[in-house]
Every structure is written in C-alpha cells, then in structure tokens.
Amino acid sequence: MTRSLIIGASGGIGAALTARLSKTGDVTTLSRSRDGFDLRDEASIKLALSAISTQFDLIFVATGALVIDGQEPEKSIKSLSPTAMSDQFAVNAIGPLMCLKHSLHLLHKDRRSVFAALSARVGSIGDNHIGGWTSYRTAKAALNQALHTAAIELKRTHKQAIVATLHPGTVATDLTTKYTSRHKTVTPDQAAQNLLAVIDSLRPEDTGQFFDYAGQEIVW
C-alpha cells in the first residue's frame, strides 16, 4: 500500500489527487479550510508536520494562488506592487519550501519517495516570450530554483528521494476561470491523473527537475 500526504487537499487539484490516491492507498491530508494549515505561517506548517510520524511514498504540495487579496496578475511592469509581489512569493515559493523543510523526517531514507509541488510553465525563464504576470512568474521561478537546490542537498541523506516541480496544464477551477479563454483546459481529475502518471515515471536521477503534465522536462 502506498502512503501519500496531500498538502492543500481542499483545492481543486488537491481534492482530485486525494480522491484518486485513496482508491489504491492510504492518504493523509492537510488544508487551511479543514485543519487551519496556514501556508504563510511557518509555525503553522511546523506544528502540523511535526505531529506526523508516518513516512510517505509521496508528499504533494498542491497549493498555489494566482490572485491574492484581489491583486490580479500584472499586464505590465508599471503595475508592480511590492505588497502583491511579496504575497506571491509567500504563497507560491516560500510556503512550499517550508513544507519541504519541515517534512524531511517524513521521507524514506532507504527507498523511493517523492516530494512534488505545483509550479507553472510561466515560471520558466527560457519559455517566457510575452512578458507580463511578473510577480507570479518570478515566484514560480523562485520555487523551481529553491526545490532544485534542495534536491541536490537531499541526495546526500535520501539517495532514492525525488524532488520535482510539476506544471499541471491549465486546469478548470474557480481560480482560473477568468484566464482560460485562450487555453485548452482539463478537469481537476484529468490533471490529477496526468500528474500521478508523471510521478510514477520519475527516477532518482530526475530529482530537482521541472516537468509538465506529459512528463516533458521544461526549460528553466
């Protein structure tokens, strides 16, 4: 039986991952709405994760936000706000990294385990050809760099562990409704199926990399 921990389990993708994984294994969930798990408060993250002693085959951080406190993605650098940018980093970069920091004891040291977090293709520097969305882009780019760095360190103590950031595609949820008119969307369940297939295919040598929903590596 596989054991999984889904952080952000009340969101669209998190709930779909939980539903799929529950069919074949044991799933532990954490979310703000159900457990008071606050991604922007390290003390809350530490308290929740330190209370768990089970080790997991998969820890998935299915959190993220495009619009925070009413701040829409910027169309131009002229619209940048220090507050909005700081909020994006808190939710989309720092929070997931704190989840890894405080869940190291939950990863296997003697066999394969995966720590995955949702990223976004717009966080790719090499794939950015149109500009805009500066705060969200840079926060996701920071997440990619932080987890890439953590993966290098983790190999010294967890030789079979895999750390990866994953782009789920454009998923039809309440959070993306305003931004999907020009993009093909998938349901949360289809996104969960795709992501889990990618995770199943990952090998220890893939640790620290950035993949899309089809298992294709995305340029940094």
mmCIF file with all atom_site columns, C-alpha atoms in Angstrom:
data_model
loop_
_atom_site.group_PDB
_atom_site.id
_atom_site.type_symbol
_atom_site.label_atom_id
_atom_site.label_alt_id
_atom_site.label_comp_id
_atom_site.label_asym_id
_atom_site.label_entity_id
_atom_site.label_seq_id
_atom_site.pdbx_PDB_ins_code
_atom_site.Cartn_x
_atom_site.Cartn_y
_atom_site.Cartn_z
_atom_site.occupancy
_atom_site.B_iso_or_equiv
_atom_site.pdbx_formal_charge
_atom_site.auth_seq_id
_atom_site.auth_comp_id
_atom_site.auth_asym_id
_atom_site.auth_atom_id
_atom_site.pdbx_PDB_model_num
ATOM 1   C CA . MET A 1 1   ? 0.000   0.000  0.000   1.00 0.00 ? 1   MET A CA 1
ATOM 2   C CA . THR A 1 2   ? 1.289   3.430  -0.899  1.00 0.00 ? 2   THR A CA 1
ATOM 3   C CA . ARG A 1 3   ? 1.100   6.256  1.598   1.00 0.00 ? 3   ARG A CA 1
ATOM 4   C CA . SER A 1 4   ? 0.605   9.831  0.444   1.00 0.00 ? 4   SER A CA 1
ATOM 5   C CA . LEU A 1 5   ? 0.382   13.243 2.073   1.00 0.00 ? 5   LEU A CA 1
ATOM 6   C CA . ILE A 1 6   ? -1.532  15.899 0.163   1.00 0.00 ? 6   ILE A CA 1
ATOM 7   C CA . ILE A 1 7   ? -0.995  19.476 1.324   1.00 0.00 ? 7   ILE A CA 1
ATOM 8   C CA . GLY A 1 8   ? -3.731  21.740 0.015   1.00 0.00 ? 8   GLY A CA 1
ATOM 9   C CA . ALA A 1 9   ? -6.233  18.906 -0.221  1.00 0.00 ? 9   ALA A CA 1
ATOM 10  C CA . SER A 1 10  ? -9.310  21.141 -0.291  1.00 0.00 ? 10  SER A CA 1
ATOM 11  C CA . GLY A 1 11  ? -8.363  22.813 -3.582  1.00 0.00 ? 11  GLY A CA 1
ATOM 12  C CA . GLY A 1 12  ? -9.424  21.539 -6.985  1.00 0.00 ? 12  GLY A CA 1
ATOM 13  C CA . ILE A 1 13  ? -6.251  19.633 -7.850  1.00 0.00 ? 13  ILE A CA 1
ATOM 14  C CA . GLY A 1 14  ? -5.590  18.616 -4.241  1.00 0.00 ? 14  GLY A CA 1
ATOM 15  C CA . ALA A 1 15  ? -9.054  17.134 -3.848  1.00 0.00 ? 15  ALA A CA 1
ATOM 16  C CA . ALA A 1 16  ? -8.739  15.265 -7.147  1.00 0.00 ? 16  ALA A CA 1
ATOM 17  C CA . LEU A 1 17  ? -5.347  13.863 -6.162  1.00 0.00 ? 17  LEU A CA 1
ATOM 18  C CA . THR A 1 18  ? -6.775  12.765 -2.824  1.00 0.00 ? 18  THR A CA 1
ATOM 19  C CA . ALA A 1 19  ? -9.701  11.018 -4.467  1.00 0.00 ? 19  ALA A CA 1
ATOM 20  C CA . ARG A 1 20  ? -7.505  9.111  -6.921  1.00 0.00 ? 20  ARG A CA 1
ATOM 21  C CA . LEU A 1 21  ? -4.847  8.120  -4.406  1.00 0.00 ? 21  LEU A CA 1
ATOM 22  C CA . SER A 1 22  ? -7.441  6.983  -1.879  1.00 0.00 ? 22  SER A CA 1
ATOM 23  C CA . LYS A 1 23  ? -8.538  4.249  -4.282  1.00 0.00 ? 23  LYS A CA 1
ATOM 24  C CA . THR A 1 24  ? -5.224  2.436  -4.034  1.00 0.00 ? 24  THR A CA 1
ATOM 25  C CA . GLY A 1 25  ? -3.541  3.579  -0.836  1.00 0.00 ? 25  GLY A CA 1
ATOM 26  C CA . ASP A 1 26  ? -3.605  5.498  2.409   1.00 0.00 ? 26  ASP A CA 1
ATOM 27  C CA . VAL A 1 27  ? -3.866  9.291  2.145   1.00 0.00 ? 27  VAL A CA 1
ATOM 28  C CA . THR A 1 28  ? -3.259  11.918 4.805   1.00 0.00 ? 28  THR A CA 1
ATOM 29  C CA . THR A 1 29  ? -4.487  15.416 4.018   1.00 0.00 ? 29  THR A CA 1
ATOM 30  C CA . LEU A 1 30  ? -3.803  18.939 5.240   1.00 0.00 ? 30  LEU A CA 1
ATOM 31  C CA . SER A 1 31  ? -5.585  22.127 4.246   1.00 0.00 ? 31  SER A CA 1
ATOM 32  C CA . ARG A 1 32  ? -6.300  25.553 5.601   1.00 0.00 ? 32  ARG A CA 1
ATOM 33  C CA . SER A 1 33  ? -10.086 25.189 5.492   1.00 0.00 ? 33  SER A CA 1
ATOM 34  C CA . ARG A 1 34  ? -10.162 21.877 7.342   1.00 0.00 ? 34  ARG A CA 1
ATOM 35  C CA . ASP A 1 35  ? -7.049  21.887 9.505   1.00 0.00 ? 35  ASP A CA 1
ATOM 36  C CA . GLY A 1 36  ? -6.049  25.533 9.869   1.00 0.00 ? 36  GLY A CA 1
ATOM 37  C CA . PHE A 1 37  ? -2.857  24.781 7.939   1.00 0.00 ? 37  PHE A CA 1
ATOM 38  C CA . ASP A 1 38  ? -1.520  28.213 7.009   1.00 0.00 ? 38  ASP A CA 1
ATOM 39  C CA . LEU A 1 39  ? 0.989   28.189 4.172   1.00 0.00 ? 39  LEU A CA 1
ATOM 40  C CA . ARG A 1 40  ? 2.054   31.746 5.044   1.00 0.00 ? 40  ARG A CA 1
ATOM 41  C CA . ASP A 1 41  ? 2.907   30.894 8.642   1.00 0.00 ? 41  ASP A CA 1
ATOM 42  C CA . GLU A 1 42  ? 5.958   28.698 9.220   1.00 0.00 ? 42  GLU A CA 1
ATOM 43  C CA . ALA A 1 43  ? 4.873   27.963 12.792  1.00 0.00 ? 43  ALA A CA 1
ATOM 44  C CA . SER A 1 44  ? 1.605   26.512 11.474  1.00 0.00 ? 44  SER A CA 1
ATOM 45  C CA . ILE A 1 45  ? 3.478   24.382 8.932   1.00 0.00 ? 45  ILE A CA 1
ATOM 46  C CA . LYS A 1 46  ? 5.943   23.131 11.531  1.00 0.00 ? 46  LYS A CA 1
ATOM 47  C CA . LEU A 1 47  ? 3.208   22.314 14.047  1.00 0.00 ? 47  LEU A CA 1
ATOM 48  C CA . ALA A 1 48  ? 1.174   20.279 11.562  1.00 0.00 ? 48  ALA A CA 1
ATOM 49  C CA . LEU A 1 49  ? 4.056   18.357 10.019  1.00 0.00 ? 49  LEU A CA 1
ATOM 50  C CA . SER A 1 50  ? 5.963   17.686 13.225  1.00 0.00 ? 50  SER A CA 1
ATOM 51  C CA . ALA A 1 51  ? 2.840   15.985 14.610  1.00 0.00 ? 51  ALA A CA 1
ATOM 52  C CA . ILE A 1 52  ? 3.035   13.345 11.867  1.00 0.00 ? 52  ILE A CA 1
ATOM 53  C CA . SER A 1 53  ? 5.353   10.373 12.283  1.00 0.00 ? 53  SER A CA 1
ATOM 54  C CA . THR A 1 54  ? 4.308   8.242  9.306   1.00 0.00 ? 54  THR A CA 1
ATOM 55  C CA . GLN A 1 55  ? 6.707   8.176  6.380   1.00 0.00 ? 55  GLN A CA 1
ATOM 56  C CA . PHE A 1 56  ? 5.237   8.687  2.928   1.00 0.00 ? 56  PHE A CA 1
ATOM 57  C CA . ASP A 1 57  ? 5.898   7.454  -0.582  1.00 0.00 ? 57  ASP A CA 1
ATOM 58  C CA . LEU A 1 58  ? 4.545   10.764 -1.903  1.00 0.00 ? 58  LEU A CA 1
ATOM 59  C CA . ILE A 1 59  ? 4.256   14.233 -0.422  1.00 0.00 ? 59  ILE A CA 1
ATOM 60  C CA . PHE A 1 60  ? 2.467   16.564 -2.812  1.00 0.00 ? 60  PHE A CA 1
ATOM 61  C CA . VAL A 1 61  ? 2.110   20.303 -2.206  1.00 0.00 ? 61  VAL A CA 1
ATOM 62  C CA . ALA A 1 62  ? -0.975  21.108 -4.276  1.00 0.00 ? 62  ALA A CA 1
ATOM 63  C CA . THR A 1 63  ? -1.196  24.721 -3.194  1.00 0.00 ? 63  THR A CA 1
ATOM 64  C CA . GLY A 1 64  ? -0.834  27.923 -5.157  1.00 0.00 ? 64  GLY A CA 1
ATOM 65  C CA . ALA A 1 65  ? -2.569  31.172 -5.969  1.00 0.00 ? 65  ALA A CA 1
ATOM 66  C CA . LEU A 1 66  ? -2.779  33.408 -8.997  1.00 0.00 ? 66  LEU A CA 1
ATOM 67  C CA . VAL A 1 67  ? -4.894  36.163 -7.448  1.00 0.00 ? 67  VAL A CA 1
ATOM 68  C CA . ILE A 1 68  ? -4.163  37.074 -3.828  1.00 0.00 ? 68  ILE A CA 1
ATOM 69  C CA . ASP A 1 69  ? -6.227  39.630 -1.894  1.00 0.00 ? 69  ASP A CA 1
ATOM 70  C CA . GLY A 1 70  ? -7.737  40.878 -5.118  1.00 0.00 ? 70  GLY A CA 1
ATOM 71  C CA . GLN A 1 71  ? -4.386  41.577 -6.796  1.00 0.00 ? 71  GLN A CA 1
ATOM 72  C CA . GLU A 1 72  ? -4.702  40.448 -10.419 1.00 0.00 ? 72  GLU A CA 1
ATOM 73  C CA . PRO A 1 73  ? -1.654  39.348 -12.470 1.00 0.00 ? 73  PRO A CA 1
ATOM 74  C CA . GLU A 1 74  ? 0.137   42.405 -13.818 1.00 0.00 ? 74  GLU A CA 1
ATOM 75  C CA . LYS A 1 75  ? -0.158  43.190 -17.526 1.00 0.00 ? 75  LYS A CA 1
ATOM 76  C CA . SER A 1 76  ? 2.874   45.465 -17.313 1.00 0.00 ? 76  SER A CA 1
ATOM 77  C CA . ILE A 1 77  ? 5.818   46.116 -15.042 1.00 0.00 ? 77  ILE A CA 1
ATOM 78  C CA . LYS A 1 78  ? 4.252   49.533 -14.466 1.00 0.00 ? 78  LYS A CA 1
ATOM 79  C CA . SER A 1 79  ? 1.619   47.769 -12.370 1.00 0.00 ? 79  SER A CA 1
ATOM 80  C CA . LEU A 1 80  ? 4.085   46.090 -9.992  1.00 0.00 ? 80  LEU A CA 1
ATOM 81  C CA . SER A 1 81  ? 3.270   46.333 -6.303  1.00 0.00 ? 81  SER A CA 1
ATOM 82  C CA . PRO A 1 82  ? 5.750   45.357 -3.575  1.00 0.00 ? 82  PRO A CA 1
ATOM 83  C CA . THR A 1 83  ? 2.896   44.001 -1.492  1.00 0.00 ? 83  THR A CA 1
ATOM 84  C CA . ALA A 1 84  ? 1.444   41.886 -4.298  1.00 0.00 ? 84  ALA A CA 1
ATOM 85  C CA . MET A 1 85  ? 4.881   40.565 -5.204  1.00 0.00 ? 85  MET A CA 1
ATOM 86  C CA . SER A 1 86  ? 5.660   39.693 -1.598  1.00 0.00 ? 86  SER A CA 1
ATOM 87  C CA . ASP A 1 87  ? 2.339   37.885 -1.278  1.00 0.00 ? 87  ASP A CA 1
ATOM 88  C CA . GLN A 1 88  ? 3.056   35.842 -4.397  1.00 0.00 ? 88  GLN A CA 1
ATOM 89  C CA . PHE A 1 89  ? 6.427   34.764 -3.024  1.00 0.00 ? 89  PHE A CA 1
ATOM 90  C CA . ALA A 1 90  ? 4.908   33.882 0.348   1.00 0.00 ? 90  ALA A CA 1
ATOM 91  C CA . VAL A 1 91  ? 2.263   31.594 -1.140  1.00 0.00 ? 91  VAL A CA 1
ATOM 92  C CA . ASN A 1 92  ? 3.917   30.214 -4.263  1.00 0.00 ? 92  ASN A CA 1
ATOM 93  C CA . ALA A 1 93  ? 7.565   29.901 -3.225  1.00 0.00 ? 93  ALA A CA 1
ATOM 94  C CA . ILE A 1 94  ? 8.268   30.252 0.477   1.00 0.00 ? 94  ILE A CA 1
ATOM 95  C CA . GLY A 1 95  ? 5.291   28.238 1.699   1.00 0.00 ? 95  GLY A CA 1
ATOM 96  C CA . PRO A 1 96  ? 6.018   25.094 -0.356  1.00 0.00 ? 96  PRO A CA 1
ATOM 97  C CA . LEU A 1 97  ? 9.697   25.294 0.556   1.00 0.00 ? 97  LEU A CA 1
ATOM 98  C CA . MET A 1 98  ? 8.805   25.459 4.260   1.00 0.00 ? 98  MET A CA 1
ATOM 99  C CA . CYS A 1 99  ? 6.676   22.363 3.698   1.00 0.00 ? 99  CYS A CA 1
ATOM 100 C CA . LEU A 1 100 ? 9.754   20.528 2.474   1.00 0.00 ? 100 LEU A CA 1
ATOM 101 C CA . LYS A 1 101 ? 11.884  21.873 5.301   1.00 0.00 ? 101 LYS A CA 1
ATOM 102 C CA . HIS A 1 102 ? 9.505   20.502 7.914   1.00 0.00 ? 102 HIS A CA 1
ATOM 103 C CA . SER A 1 103 ? 8.692   17.210 6.187   1.00 0.00 ? 103 SER A CA 1
ATOM 104 C CA . LEU A 1 104 ? 12.180  15.796 5.720   1.00 0.00 ? 104 LEU A CA 1
ATOM 105 C CA . HIS A 1 105 ? 11.515  13.290 8.501   1.00 0.00 ? 105 HIS A CA 1
ATOM 106 C CA . LEU A 1 106 ? 8.503   12.042 6.547   1.00 0.00 ? 106 LEU A CA 1
ATOM 107 C CA . LEU A 1 107 ? 10.545  10.934 3.520   1.00 0.00 ? 107 LEU A CA 1
ATOM 108 C CA . HIS A 1 108 ? 12.028  7.454  3.287   1.00 0.00 ? 108 HIS A CA 1
ATOM 109 C CA . LYS A 1 109 ? 15.792  7.199  3.601   1.00 0.00 ? 109 LYS A CA 1
ATOM 110 C CA . ASP A 1 110 ? 16.056  3.597  2.439   1.00 0.00 ? 110 ASP A CA 1
ATOM 111 C CA . ARG A 1 111 ? 13.716  3.567  -0.575  1.00 0.00 ? 111 ARG A CA 1
ATOM 112 C CA . ARG A 1 112 ? 11.991  5.746  -3.147  1.00 0.00 ? 112 ARG A CA 1
ATOM 113 C CA . SER A 1 113 ? 9.924   8.688  -2.030  1.00 0.00 ? 113 SER A CA 1
ATOM 114 C CA . VAL A 1 114 ? 8.736   11.757 -3.925  1.00 0.00 ? 114 VAL A CA 1
ATOM 115 C CA . PHE A 1 115 ? 8.236   15.358 -2.858  1.00 0.00 ? 115 PHE A CA 1
ATOM 116 C CA . ALA A 1 116 ? 6.368   17.248 -5.575  1.00 0.00 ? 116 ALA A CA 1
ATOM 117 C CA . ALA A 1 117 ? 4.983   20.769 -5.731  1.00 0.00 ? 117 ALA A CA 1
ATOM 118 C CA . LEU A 1 118 ? 2.783   22.522 -8.254  1.00 0.00 ? 118 LEU A CA 1
ATOM 119 C CA . SER A 1 119 ? 4.639   25.023 -10.373 1.00 0.00 ? 119 SER A CA 1
ATOM 120 C CA . ALA A 1 120 ? 3.630   26.641 -13.689 1.00 0.00 ? 120 ALA A CA 1
ATOM 121 C CA . ARG A 1 121 ? 5.121   26.858 -17.154 1.00 0.00 ? 121 ARG A CA 1
ATOM 122 C CA . VAL A 1 122 ? 5.046   30.652 -16.888 1.00 0.00 ? 122 VAL A CA 1
ATOM 123 C CA . GLY A 1 123 ? 7.727   30.253 -14.213 1.00 0.00 ? 123 GLY A CA 1
ATOM 124 C CA . SER A 1 124 ? 10.154  29.164 -16.924 1.00 0.00 ? 124 SER A CA 1
ATOM 125 C CA . ILE A 1 125 ? 12.609  31.944 -17.801 1.00 0.00 ? 125 ILE A CA 1
ATOM 126 C CA . GLY A 1 126 ? 13.590  30.315 -21.086 1.00 0.00 ? 126 GLY A CA 1
ATOM 127 C CA . ASP A 1 127 ? 9.969   29.861 -22.173 1.00 0.00 ? 127 ASP A CA 1
ATOM 128 C CA . ASN A 1 128 ? 8.911   33.442 -21.443 1.00 0.00 ? 128 ASN A CA 1
ATOM 129 C CA . HIS A 1 129 ? 8.279   35.221 -24.738 1.00 0.00 ? 129 HIS A CA 1
ATOM 130 C CA . ILE A 1 130 ? 5.402   37.592 -23.963 1.00 0.00 ? 130 ILE A CA 1
ATOM 131 C CA . GLY A 1 131 ? 6.160   39.186 -20.583 1.00 0.00 ? 131 GLY A CA 1
ATOM 132 C CA . GLY A 1 132 ? 3.511   40.162 -18.037 1.00 0.00 ? 132 GLY A CA 1
ATOM 133 C CA . TRP A 1 133 ? 2.464   38.421 -14.829 1.00 0.00 ? 133 TRP A CA 1
ATOM 134 C CA . THR A 1 134 ? 5.781   39.419 -13.263 1.00 0.00 ? 134 THR A CA 1
ATOM 135 C CA . SER A 1 135 ? 5.011   38.592 -9.632  1.00 0.00 ? 135 SER A CA 1
ATOM 136 C CA . TYR A 1 136 ? 3.500   35.183 -10.342 1.00 0.00 ? 136 TYR A CA 1
ATOM 137 C CA . ARG A 1 137 ? 6.219   34.277 -12.850 1.00 0.00 ? 137 ARG A CA 1
ATOM 138 C CA . THR A 1 138 ? 9.069   35.199 -10.538 1.00 0.00 ? 138 THR A CA 1
ATOM 139 C CA . ALA A 1 139 ? 7.523   33.436 -7.550  1.00 0.00 ? 139 ALA A CA 1
ATOM 140 C CA . LYS A 1 140 ? 7.204   30.200 -9.534  1.00 0.00 ? 140 LYS A CA 1
ATOM 141 C CA . ALA A 1 141 ? 10.738  30.622 -10.882 1.00 0.00 ? 141 ALA A CA 1
ATOM 142 C CA . ALA A 1 142 ? 11.928  31.024 -7.296  1.00 0.00 ? 142 ALA A CA 1
ATOM 143 C CA . LEU A 1 143 ? 10.091  27.847 -6.303  1.00 0.00 ? 143 LEU A CA 1
ATOM 144 C CA . ASN A 1 144 ? 11.789  25.946 -9.118  1.00 0.00 ? 144 ASN A CA 1
ATOM 145 C CA . GLN A 1 145 ? 15.229  27.169 -8.070  1.00 0.00 ? 145 GLN A CA 1
ATOM 146 C CA . ALA A 1 146 ? 14.626  26.515 -4.371  1.00 0.00 ? 146 ALA A CA 1
ATOM 147 C CA . LEU A 1 147 ? 13.467  22.940 -4.879  1.00 0.00 ? 147 LEU A CA 1
ATOM 148 C CA . HIS A 1 148 ? 16.248  22.282 -7.389  1.00 0.00 ? 148 HIS A CA 1
ATOM 149 C CA . THR A 1 149 ? 18.726  23.394 -4.719  1.00 0.00 ? 149 THR A CA 1
ATOM 150 C CA . ALA A 1 150 ? 17.010  21.328 -2.024  1.00 0.00 ? 150 ALA A CA 1
ATOM 151 C CA . ALA A 1 151 ? 17.108  18.248 -4.262  1.00 0.00 ? 151 ALA A CA 1
ATOM 152 C CA . ILE A 1 152 ? 20.896  18.483 -4.516  1.00 0.00 ? 152 ILE A CA 1
ATOM 153 C CA . GLU A 1 153 ? 21.206  18.618 -0.731  1.00 0.00 ? 153 GLU A CA 1
ATOM 154 C CA . LEU A 1 154 ? 18.656  15.861 -0.146  1.00 0.00 ? 154 LEU A CA 1
ATOM 155 C CA . LYS A 1 155 ? 20.592  13.376 -2.294  1.00 0.00 ? 155 LYS A CA 1
ATOM 156 C CA . ARG A 1 156 ? 23.240  13.289 0.429   1.00 0.00 ? 156 ARG A CA 1
ATOM 157 C CA . THR A 1 157 ? 20.844  11.844 3.007   1.00 0.00 ? 157 THR A CA 1
ATOM 158 C CA . HIS A 1 158 ? 17.943  10.402 0.962   1.00 0.00 ? 158 HIS A CA 1
ATOM 159 C CA . LYS A 1 159 ? 19.625  8.793  -2.037  1.00 0.00 ? 159 LYS A CA 1
ATOM 160 C CA . GLN A 1 160 ? 16.424  7.499  -3.623  1.00 0.00 ? 160 GLN A CA 1
ATOM 161 C CA . ALA A 1 161 ? 14.301  10.572 -2.951  1.00 0.00 ? 161 ALA A CA 1
ATOM 162 C CA . ILE A 1 162 ? 12.930  12.614 -5.834  1.00 0.00 ? 162 ILE A CA 1
ATOM 163 C CA . VAL A 1 163 ? 12.078  16.309 -5.602  1.00 0.00 ? 163 VAL A CA 1
ATOM 164 C CA . ALA A 1 164 ? 10.201  17.774 -8.565  1.00 0.00 ? 164 ALA A CA 1
ATOM 165 C CA . THR A 1 165 ? 8.144   20.774 -9.600  1.00 0.00 ? 165 THR A CA 1
ATOM 166 C CA . LEU A 1 166 ? 5.226   19.993 -11.898 1.00 0.00 ? 166 LEU A CA 1
ATOM 167 C CA . HIS A 1 167 ? 3.175   22.030 -14.363 1.00 0.00 ? 167 HIS A CA 1
ATOM 168 C CA . PRO A 1 168 ? -0.394  20.645 -14.408 1.00 0.00 ? 168 PRO A CA 1
ATOM 169 C CA . GLY A 1 169 ? -1.562  22.421 -17.552 1.00 0.00 ? 169 GLY A CA 1
ATOM 170 C CA . THR A 1 170 ? -4.465  24.849 -17.459 1.00 0.00 ? 170 THR A CA 1
ATOM 171 C CA . VAL A 1 171 ? -6.920  23.322 -15.026 1.00 0.00 ? 171 VAL A CA 1
ATOM 172 C CA . ALA A 1 172 ? -10.561 24.364 -14.951 1.00 0.00 ? 172 ALA A CA 1
ATOM 173 C CA . THR A 1 173 ? -11.099 25.601 -11.400 1.00 0.00 ? 173 THR A CA 1
ATOM 174 C CA . ASP A 1 174 ? -12.746 28.658 -9.854  1.00 0.00 ? 174 ASP A CA 1
ATOM 175 C CA . LEU A 1 175 ? -9.324  30.282 -9.553  1.00 0.00 ? 175 LEU A CA 1
ATOM 176 C CA . THR A 1 176 ? -8.582  30.095 -13.287 1.00 0.00 ? 176 THR A CA 1
ATOM 177 C CA . THR A 1 177 ? -11.998 30.931 -14.767 1.00 0.00 ? 177 THR A CA 1
ATOM 178 C CA . LYS A 1 178 ? -11.025 34.453 -15.846 1.00 0.00 ? 178 LYS A CA 1
ATOM 179 C CA . TYR A 1 179 ? -7.794  33.320 -17.523 1.00 0.00 ? 179 TYR A CA 1
ATOM 180 C CA . THR A 1 180 ? -8.697  30.245 -19.549 1.00 0.00 ? 180 THR A CA 1
ATOM 181 C CA . SER A 1 181 ? -10.436 31.692 -22.613 1.00 0.00 ? 181 SER A CA 1
ATOM 182 C CA . ARG A 1 182 ? -7.325  31.282 -24.800 1.00 0.00 ? 182 ARG A CA 1
ATOM 183 C CA . HIS A 1 183 ? -6.163  27.967 -23.395 1.00 0.00 ? 183 HIS A CA 1
ATOM 184 C CA . LYS A 1 184 ? -7.359  24.393 -23.593 1.00 0.00 ? 184 LYS A CA 1
ATOM 185 C CA . THR A 1 185 ? -8.336  23.271 -20.103 1.00 0.00 ? 185 THR A CA 1
ATOM 186 C CA . VAL A 1 186 ? -8.547  19.952 -18.320 1.00 0.00 ? 186 VAL A CA 1
ATOM 187 C CA . THR A 1 187 ? -10.658 18.944 -15.352 1.00 0.00 ? 187 THR A CA 1
ATOM 188 C CA . PRO A 1 188 ? -9.016  18.623 -11.930 1.00 0.00 ? 188 PRO A CA 1
ATOM 189 C CA . ASP A 1 189 ? -9.473  14.846 -12.147 1.00 0.00 ? 189 ASP A CA 1
ATOM 190 C CA . GLN A 1 190 ? -7.714  14.666 -15.519 1.00 0.00 ? 190 GLN A CA 1
ATOM 191 C CA . ALA A 1 191 ? -4.940  16.887 -14.193 1.00 0.00 ? 191 ALA A CA 1
ATOM 192 C CA . ALA A 1 192 ? -4.537  14.614 -11.167 1.00 0.00 ? 192 ALA A CA 1
ATOM 193 C CA . GLN A 1 193 ? -4.385  11.532 -13.414 1.00 0.00 ? 193 GLN A CA 1
ATOM 194 C CA . ASN A 1 194 ? -1.717  13.174 -15.582 1.00 0.00 ? 194 ASN A CA 1
ATOM 195 C CA . LEU A 1 195 ? 0.373   14.340 -12.637 1.00 0.00 ? 195 LEU A CA 1
ATOM 196 C CA . LEU A 1 196 ? 0.308   10.960 -10.926 1.00 0.00 ? 196 LEU A CA 1
ATOM 197 C CA . ALA A 1 197 ? 1.397   9.271  -14.157 1.00 0.00 ? 197 ALA A CA 1
ATOM 198 C CA . VAL A 1 198 ? 4.372   11.631 -14.335 1.00 0.00 ? 198 VAL A CA 1
ATOM 199 C CA . ILE A 1 199 ? 5.244   10.997 -10.682 1.00 0.00 ? 199 ILE A CA 1
ATOM 200 C CA . ASP A 1 200 ? 5.108   7.234  -11.234 1.00 0.00 ? 200 ASP A CA 1
ATOM 201 C CA . SER A 1 201 ? 7.604   7.579  -14.090 1.00 0.00 ? 201 SER A CA 1
ATOM 202 C CA . LEU A 1 202 ? 10.171  9.639  -12.187 1.00 0.00 ? 202 LEU A CA 1
ATOM 203 C CA . ARG A 1 203 ? 13.502  8.096  -11.224 1.00 0.00 ? 203 ARG A CA 1
ATOM 204 C CA . PRO A 1 204 ? 16.030  9.278  -8.618  1.00 0.00 ? 204 PRO A CA 1
ATOM 205 C CA . GLU A 1 205 ? 18.160  10.762 -11.396 1.00 0.00 ? 205 GLU A CA 1
ATOM 206 C CA . ASP A 1 206 ? 15.214  13.044 -12.277 1.00 0.00 ? 206 ASP A CA 1
ATOM 207 C CA . THR A 1 207 ? 15.337  14.762 -8.915  1.00 0.00 ? 207 THR A CA 1
ATOM 208 C CA . GLY A 1 208 ? 15.461  18.537 -8.920  1.00 0.00 ? 208 GLY A CA 1
ATOM 209 C CA . GLN A 1 209 ? 13.834  18.919 -12.331 1.00 0.00 ? 209 GLN A CA 1
ATOM 210 C CA . PHE A 1 210 ? 10.744  20.661 -13.703 1.00 0.00 ? 210 PHE A CA 1
ATOM 211 C CA . PHE A 1 211 ? 8.210   18.613 -15.707 1.00 0.00 ? 211 PHE A CA 1
ATOM 212 C CA . ASP A 1 212 ? 4.897   19.212 -17.415 1.00 0.00 ? 212 ASP A CA 1
ATOM 213 C CA . TYR A 1 213 ? 1.769   17.071 -17.219 1.00 0.00 ? 213 TYR A CA 1
ATOM 214 C CA . ALA A 1 214 ? 3.010   14.885 -20.089 1.00 0.00 ? 214 ALA A CA 1
ATOM 215 C CA . GLY A 1 215 ? 6.329   14.154 -18.419 1.00 0.00 ? 215 GLY A CA 1
ATOM 216 C CA . GLN A 1 216 ? 8.294   16.519 -20.654 1.00 0.00 ? 216 GLN A CA 1
ATOM 217 C CA . GLU A 1 217 ? 11.096  18.447 -18.966 1.00 0.00 ? 217 GLU A CA 1
ATOM 218 C CA . ILE A 1 218 ? 10.546  22.225 -19.033 1.00 0.00 ? 218 ILE A CA 1
ATOM 219 C CA . VAL A 1 219 ? 13.468  24.561 -19.623 1.00 0.00 ? 219 VAL A CA 1
ATOM 220 C CA . TRP A 1 220 ? 14.446  26.661 -16.629 1.00 0.00 ? 220 TRP A CA 1
#
